[in-house]
Amino acid sequence: MTDDSGFEARKIIRAARAATLATQRDGQPFAGLVTPACSPELAPLLWLSTLSEHTRQLMREPRCALLFQGGATAANPQAAPRVTLTGIAERIEDAGLKARWLTRHPYAAAYADFGDFGLWRVKPGGALLVGGFARATRLPLAGLLPDPDAVEAIASAEAEIIQHVNEDHPDAIAAIARGLPGGGPGAWRLAAVDVDGLDLVLGDTVLRLDFEAPASGPDAVRAELIRAARRGRPGNRASQ
């Protein structure tokens, strides 16, 4: 854990492949499983079907909450880090954000164009970070969101970074993948970059690399890539 609670919360949110969505109808709470991604500035993205109960509830009442859970660190489930994010959901049409969601969930390409599905974005209102048992920190929006200038700088350079790394440094991508849990040999590719980390993809498998600190721009992303590649090389892994 760092001293930046917002960064710690964002890492949990961005890494989650699944989350619990809480909605309500006529005062009756409801919870369902969803598969989120995040926009560069952290707004959760959901690909939802109008056949789902939670989607119909959001259409009536857009106020909602999402629970993101990190990996278990002990036998006690309450020791696992987690974030509850509150916000307002809205249906949007955005090809770029849809592509970003599919980057996190490649398997969903099989149903991504079904007529009953659509993209929803949750505008964050605040969050509660629980770093473990009895370790709760309430985060107002200003303490949760990343620096907007850094978000813009990295988003503007993202396509160039991805193309350059995939075309010119496949060995570095392979080393990073080997150093991550669930990684291994294969033609991994860099698929997405944000201020807090990056995503590597191989088929339907997605690996998340958390940066050591929030990146301020493309140069900081490059430094994180170099560090991660060095850590993932066989000799360095053996000495860790």
GROMACS .gro file of C-alpha atoms in nm:
model
  240
    1MET     CA    1   0.000   0.000   0.000
    2THR     CA    2   0.118   0.356  -0.075
    3ASP     CA    3   0.025   0.673   0.109
    4ASP     CA    4  -0.205   0.766  -0.181
    5SER     CA    5  -0.542   0.612  -0.097
    6GLY     CA    6  -0.692   0.734  -0.423
    7PHE     CA    7  -0.425   0.551  -0.621
    8GLU     CA    8  -0.478   0.234  -0.420
    9ALA     CA    9  -0.853   0.252  -0.481
   10ARG     CA   10  -0.807   0.316  -0.853
   11LYS     CA   11  -0.579   0.014  -0.889
   12ILE     CA   12  -0.847  -0.211  -0.740
   13ILE     CA   13  -1.117  -0.061  -0.961
   14ARG     CA   14  -0.916  -0.078  -1.285
   15ALA     CA   15  -0.796  -0.434  -1.224
   16ALA     CA   16  -1.140  -0.582  -1.153
   17ARG     CA   17  -1.274  -0.820  -1.417
   18ALA     CA   18  -1.605  -0.845  -1.230
   19ALA     CA   19  -1.794  -0.629  -0.982
   20THR     CA   20  -2.122  -0.621  -0.793
   21LEU     CA   21  -2.369  -0.360  -0.916
   22ALA     CA   22  -2.626  -0.235  -0.665
   23THR     CA   23  -2.946  -0.082  -0.800
   24GLN     CA   24  -3.297  -0.035  -0.664
   25ARG     CA   25  -3.659  -0.021  -0.767
   26ASP     CA   26  -3.926   0.138  -0.554
   27GLY     CA   27  -3.692   0.131  -0.256
   28GLN     CA   28  -3.608  -0.240  -0.288
   29PRO     CA   29  -3.230  -0.289  -0.326
   30PHE     CA   30  -3.099  -0.532  -0.588
   31ALA     CA   31  -2.746  -0.660  -0.658
   32GLY     CA   32  -2.608  -0.826  -0.971
   33LEU     CA   33  -2.280  -0.932  -1.126
   34VAL     CA   34  -2.132  -0.706  -1.397
   35THR     CA   35  -1.806  -0.701  -1.593
   36PRO     CA   36  -1.656  -0.351  -1.578
   37ALA     CA   37  -1.383  -0.163  -1.756
   38CYS     CA   38  -1.276   0.197  -1.696
   39SER     CA   39  -1.248   0.511  -1.904
   40PRO     CA   40  -0.910   0.686  -1.883
   41GLU     CA   41  -1.044   0.920  -1.613
   42LEU     CA   42  -1.179   0.621  -1.411
   43ALA     CA   43  -1.553   0.622  -1.493
   44PRO     CA   44  -1.666   0.255  -1.482
   45LEU     CA   45  -1.792   0.123  -1.816
   46LEU     CA   46  -2.057  -0.149  -1.830
   47TRP     CA   47  -2.190  -0.343  -2.130
   48LEU     CA   48  -2.545  -0.421  -2.026
   49SER     CA   49  -2.845  -0.595  -2.178
   50THR     CA   50  -3.195  -0.451  -2.150
   51LEU     CA   51  -3.304  -0.807  -2.067
   52SER     CA   52  -3.121  -0.778  -1.733
   53GLU     CA   53  -3.306  -0.665  -1.424
   54HIS     CA   54  -3.033  -0.424  -1.317
   55THR     CA   55  -3.038  -0.250  -1.657
   56ARG     CA   56  -3.412  -0.190  -1.639
   57GLN     CA   57  -3.368  -0.055  -1.287
   58LEU     CA   58  -3.095   0.185  -1.399
   59MET     CA   59  -3.328   0.314  -1.669
   60ARG     CA   60  -3.575   0.409  -1.394
   61GLU     CA   61  -3.324   0.519  -1.130
   62PRO     CA   62  -2.963   0.589  -1.240
   63ARG     CA   63  -2.819   0.620  -0.889
   64CYS     CA   64  -2.616   0.310  -0.817
   65ALA     CA   65  -2.310   0.164  -0.646
   66LEU     CA   66  -2.039  -0.078  -0.751
   67LEU     CA   67  -1.834  -0.306  -0.528
   68PHE     CA   68  -1.487  -0.395  -0.658
   69GLN     CA   69  -1.282  -0.656  -0.470
   70GLY     CA   70  -0.910  -0.720  -0.484
   71GLY     CA   71  -0.739  -1.053  -0.434
   72ALA     CA   72  -0.778  -1.236  -0.104
   73THR     CA   73  -0.477  -1.199   0.123
   74ALA     CA   74  -0.587  -1.423   0.413
   75ALA     CA   75  -0.845  -1.682   0.512
   76ASN     CA   76  -1.072  -1.407   0.643
   77PRO     CA   77  -1.261  -1.259   0.343
   78GLN     CA   78  -1.276  -0.925   0.522
   79ALA     CA   79  -0.898  -0.897   0.489
   80ALA     CA   80  -0.930  -0.855   0.111
   81PRO     CA   81  -0.901  -0.498  -0.019
   82ARG     CA   82  -1.214  -0.358  -0.177
   83VAL     CA   83  -1.374  -0.039  -0.300
   84THR     CA   84  -1.737   0.070  -0.300
   85LEU     CA   85  -1.797   0.340  -0.559
   86THR     CA   86  -2.119   0.541  -0.577
   87GLY     CA   87  -2.232   0.721  -0.889
   88ILE     CA   88  -2.485   0.800  -1.158
   89ALA     CA   89  -2.523   0.564  -1.455
   90GLU     CA   90  -2.598   0.684  -1.807
   91ARG     CA   91  -2.643   0.508  -2.139
   92ILE     CA   92  -2.392   0.641  -2.394
   93GLU     CA   93  -2.288   0.589  -2.754
   94ASP     CA   94  -1.908   0.599  -2.782
   95ALA     CA   95  -1.719   0.368  -3.017
   96GLY     CA   96  -1.386   0.439  -2.849
   97LEU     CA   97  -1.511   0.352  -2.501
   98LYS     CA   98  -1.687   0.044  -2.634
   99ALA     CA   99  -1.353  -0.068  -2.782
  100ARG     CA  100  -1.189   0.001  -2.447
  101TRP     CA  101  -1.444  -0.216  -2.270
  102LEU     CA  102  -1.384  -0.497  -2.523
  103THR     CA  103  -1.011  -0.469  -2.460
  104ARG     CA  104  -1.077  -0.576  -2.100
  105HIS     CA  105  -1.327  -0.843  -2.206
  106PRO     CA  106  -1.221  -0.983  -2.546
  107TYR     CA  107  -1.448  -1.288  -2.515
  108ALA     CA  108  -1.750  -1.055  -2.530
  109ALA     CA  109  -1.691  -0.983  -2.900
  110ALA     CA  110  -1.923  -1.279  -2.964
  111TYR     CA  111  -2.223  -1.082  -2.835
  112ALA     CA  112  -2.101  -0.722  -2.846
  113ASP     CA  113  -2.326  -0.632  -3.137
  114PHE     CA  114  -2.647  -0.791  -3.009
  115GLY     CA  115  -2.930  -0.539  -3.029
  116ASP     CA  116  -3.028  -0.561  -2.663
  117PHE     CA  117  -2.681  -0.461  -2.538
  118GLY     CA  118  -2.551  -0.110  -2.487
  119LEU     CA  119  -2.272   0.083  -2.321
  120TRP     CA  120  -2.327   0.246  -1.984
  121ARG     CA  121  -2.093   0.482  -1.801
  122VAL     CA  122  -2.106   0.542  -1.427
  123LYS     CA  123  -2.010   0.895  -1.329
  124PRO     CA  124  -1.832   0.856  -0.994
  125GLY     CA  125  -1.956   1.045  -0.691
  126GLY     CA  126  -1.713   0.914  -0.430
  127ALA     CA  127  -1.579   0.593  -0.285
  128LEU     CA  128  -1.499   0.395   0.025
  129LEU     CA  129  -1.167   0.210   0.024
  130VAL     CA  130  -1.132  -0.079   0.266
  131GLY     CA  131  -0.767  -0.181   0.266
  132GLY     CA  132  -0.832  -0.480   0.492
  133PHE     CA  133  -1.005  -0.567   0.816
  134ALA     CA  134  -1.105  -0.243   0.997
  135ARG     CA  135  -0.907  -0.027   0.752
  136ALA     CA  136  -1.161   0.201   0.587
  137THR     CA  137  -1.094   0.533   0.414
  138ARG     CA  138  -1.369   0.748   0.268
  139LEU     CA  139  -1.265   0.916  -0.056
  140PRO     CA  140  -1.439   1.225  -0.187
  141LEU     CA  141  -1.431   1.265  -0.563
  142ALA     CA  142  -1.127   1.492  -0.555
  143GLY     CA  143  -0.935   1.231  -0.358
  144LEU     CA  144  -1.036   0.947  -0.589
  145LEU     CA  145  -0.991   1.071  -0.945
  146PRO     CA  146  -0.650   1.092  -1.116
  147ASP     CA  147  -0.489   1.418  -1.220
  148PRO     CA  148  -0.684   1.539  -1.527
  149ASP     CA  149  -0.376   1.681  -1.699
  150ALA     CA  150  -0.200   1.345  -1.669
  151VAL     CA  151  -0.511   1.165  -1.796
  152GLU     CA  152  -0.524   1.389  -2.103
  153ALA     CA  153  -0.150   1.364  -2.173
  154ILE     CA  154  -0.149   0.984  -2.162
  155ALA     CA  155  -0.478   0.945  -2.349
  156SER     CA  156  -0.344   1.166  -2.629
  157ALA     CA  157  -0.030   0.952  -2.658
  158GLU     CA  158  -0.188   0.612  -2.592
  159ALA     CA  159  -0.229   0.498  -2.953
  160GLU     CA  160   0.130   0.593  -3.037
  161ILE     CA  161   0.264   0.421  -2.724
  162ILE     CA  162   0.075   0.101  -2.801
  163GLN     CA  163   0.186   0.090  -3.165
  164HIS     CA  164   0.549   0.164  -3.082
  165VAL     CA  165   0.578  -0.092  -2.803
  166ASN     CA  166   0.398  -0.369  -2.991
  167GLU     CA  167   0.595  -0.318  -3.313
  168ASP     CA  168   0.940  -0.239  -3.173
  169HIS     CA  169   0.957  -0.401  -2.828
  170PRO     CA  170   0.777  -0.738  -2.829
  171ASP     CA  171   1.059  -0.876  -2.612
  172ALA     CA  172   0.978  -0.621  -2.342
  173ILE     CA  173   0.608  -0.711  -2.356
  174ALA     CA  174   0.697  -1.080  -2.324
  175ALA     CA  175   0.917  -1.006  -2.022
  176ILE     CA  176   0.645  -0.802  -1.853
  177ALA     CA  177   0.391  -1.079  -1.911
  178ARG     CA  178   0.626  -1.340  -1.763
  179GLY     CA  179   0.660  -1.128  -1.450
  180LEU     CA  180   0.284  -1.098  -1.388
  181PRO     CA  181   0.057  -1.353  -1.216
  182GLY     CA  182  -0.110  -1.564  -1.484
  183GLY     CA  183   0.146  -1.466  -1.745
  184GLY     CA  184   0.357  -1.697  -1.953
  185PRO     CA  185   0.493  -1.746  -2.303
  186GLY     CA  186   0.296  -1.625  -2.601
  187ALA     CA  187   0.241  -1.336  -2.838
  188TRP     CA  188   0.123  -1.088  -2.577
  189ARG     CA  189   0.040  -0.736  -2.690
  190LEU     CA  190  -0.003  -0.407  -2.515
  191ALA     CA  191  -0.373  -0.317  -2.545
  192ALA     CA  192  -0.442  -0.017  -2.320
  193VAL     CA  193  -0.257   0.239  -2.108
  194ASP     CA  194  -0.381   0.480  -1.841
  195VAL     CA  195  -0.232   0.686  -1.560
  196ASP     CA  196  -0.240   0.393  -1.316
  197GLY     CA  197  -0.121   0.100  -1.526
  198LEU     CA  198  -0.162  -0.095  -1.846
  199ASP     CA  199  -0.330  -0.403  -1.992
  200LEU     CA  200  -0.164  -0.689  -2.181
  201VAL     CA  201  -0.378  -0.924  -2.389
  202LEU     CA  202  -0.331  -1.273  -2.530
  203GLY     CA  203  -0.649  -1.421  -2.676
  204ASP     CA  204  -0.915  -1.390  -2.407
  205THR     CA  205  -0.659  -1.350  -2.126
  206VAL     CA  206  -0.593  -1.000  -1.992
  207LEU     CA  207  -0.315  -0.913  -1.749
  208ARG     CA  208  -0.303  -0.589  -1.553
  209LEU     CA  209   0.023  -0.417  -1.463
  210ASP     CA  210  -0.011  -0.162  -1.183
  211PHE     CA  211   0.238   0.123  -1.201
  212GLU     CA  212   0.451   0.196  -0.897
  213ALA     CA  213   0.302   0.546  -0.887
  214PRO     CA  214   0.050   0.736  -1.101
  215ALA     CA  215   0.210   0.834  -1.431
  216SER     CA  216   0.225   1.205  -1.511
  217GLY     CA  217   0.271   1.159  -1.885
  218PRO     CA  218   0.421   0.944  -2.163
  219ASP     CA  219   0.775   0.963  -2.024
  220ALA     CA  220   0.657   0.822  -1.692
  221VAL     CA  221   0.478   0.541  -1.876
  222ARG     CA  222   0.801   0.460  -2.060
  223ALA     CA  223   0.991   0.444  -1.729
  224GLU     CA  224   0.728   0.206  -1.584
  225LEU     CA  225   0.753  -0.018  -1.893
  226ILE     CA  226   1.131  -0.035  -1.860
  227ARG     CA  227   1.113  -0.122  -1.489
  228ALA     CA  228   0.849  -0.388  -1.545
  229ALA     CA  229   1.042  -0.546  -1.834
  230ARG     CA  230   1.360  -0.561  -1.625
  231ARG     CA  231   1.174  -0.725  -1.336
  232GLY     CA  232   1.024  -0.982  -1.570
  233ARG     CA  233   1.349  -1.100  -1.730
  234PRO     CA  234   1.449  -1.449  -1.608
  235GLY     CA  235   1.767  -1.351  -1.425
  236ASN     CA  236   1.602  -1.067  -1.239
  237ARG     CA  237   1.299  -1.278  -1.141
  238ALA     CA  238   1.522  -1.544  -0.993
  239SER     CA  239   1.700  -1.287  -0.774
  240GLN     CA  240   1.377  -1.135  -0.634
   0.00000   0.00000   0.00000
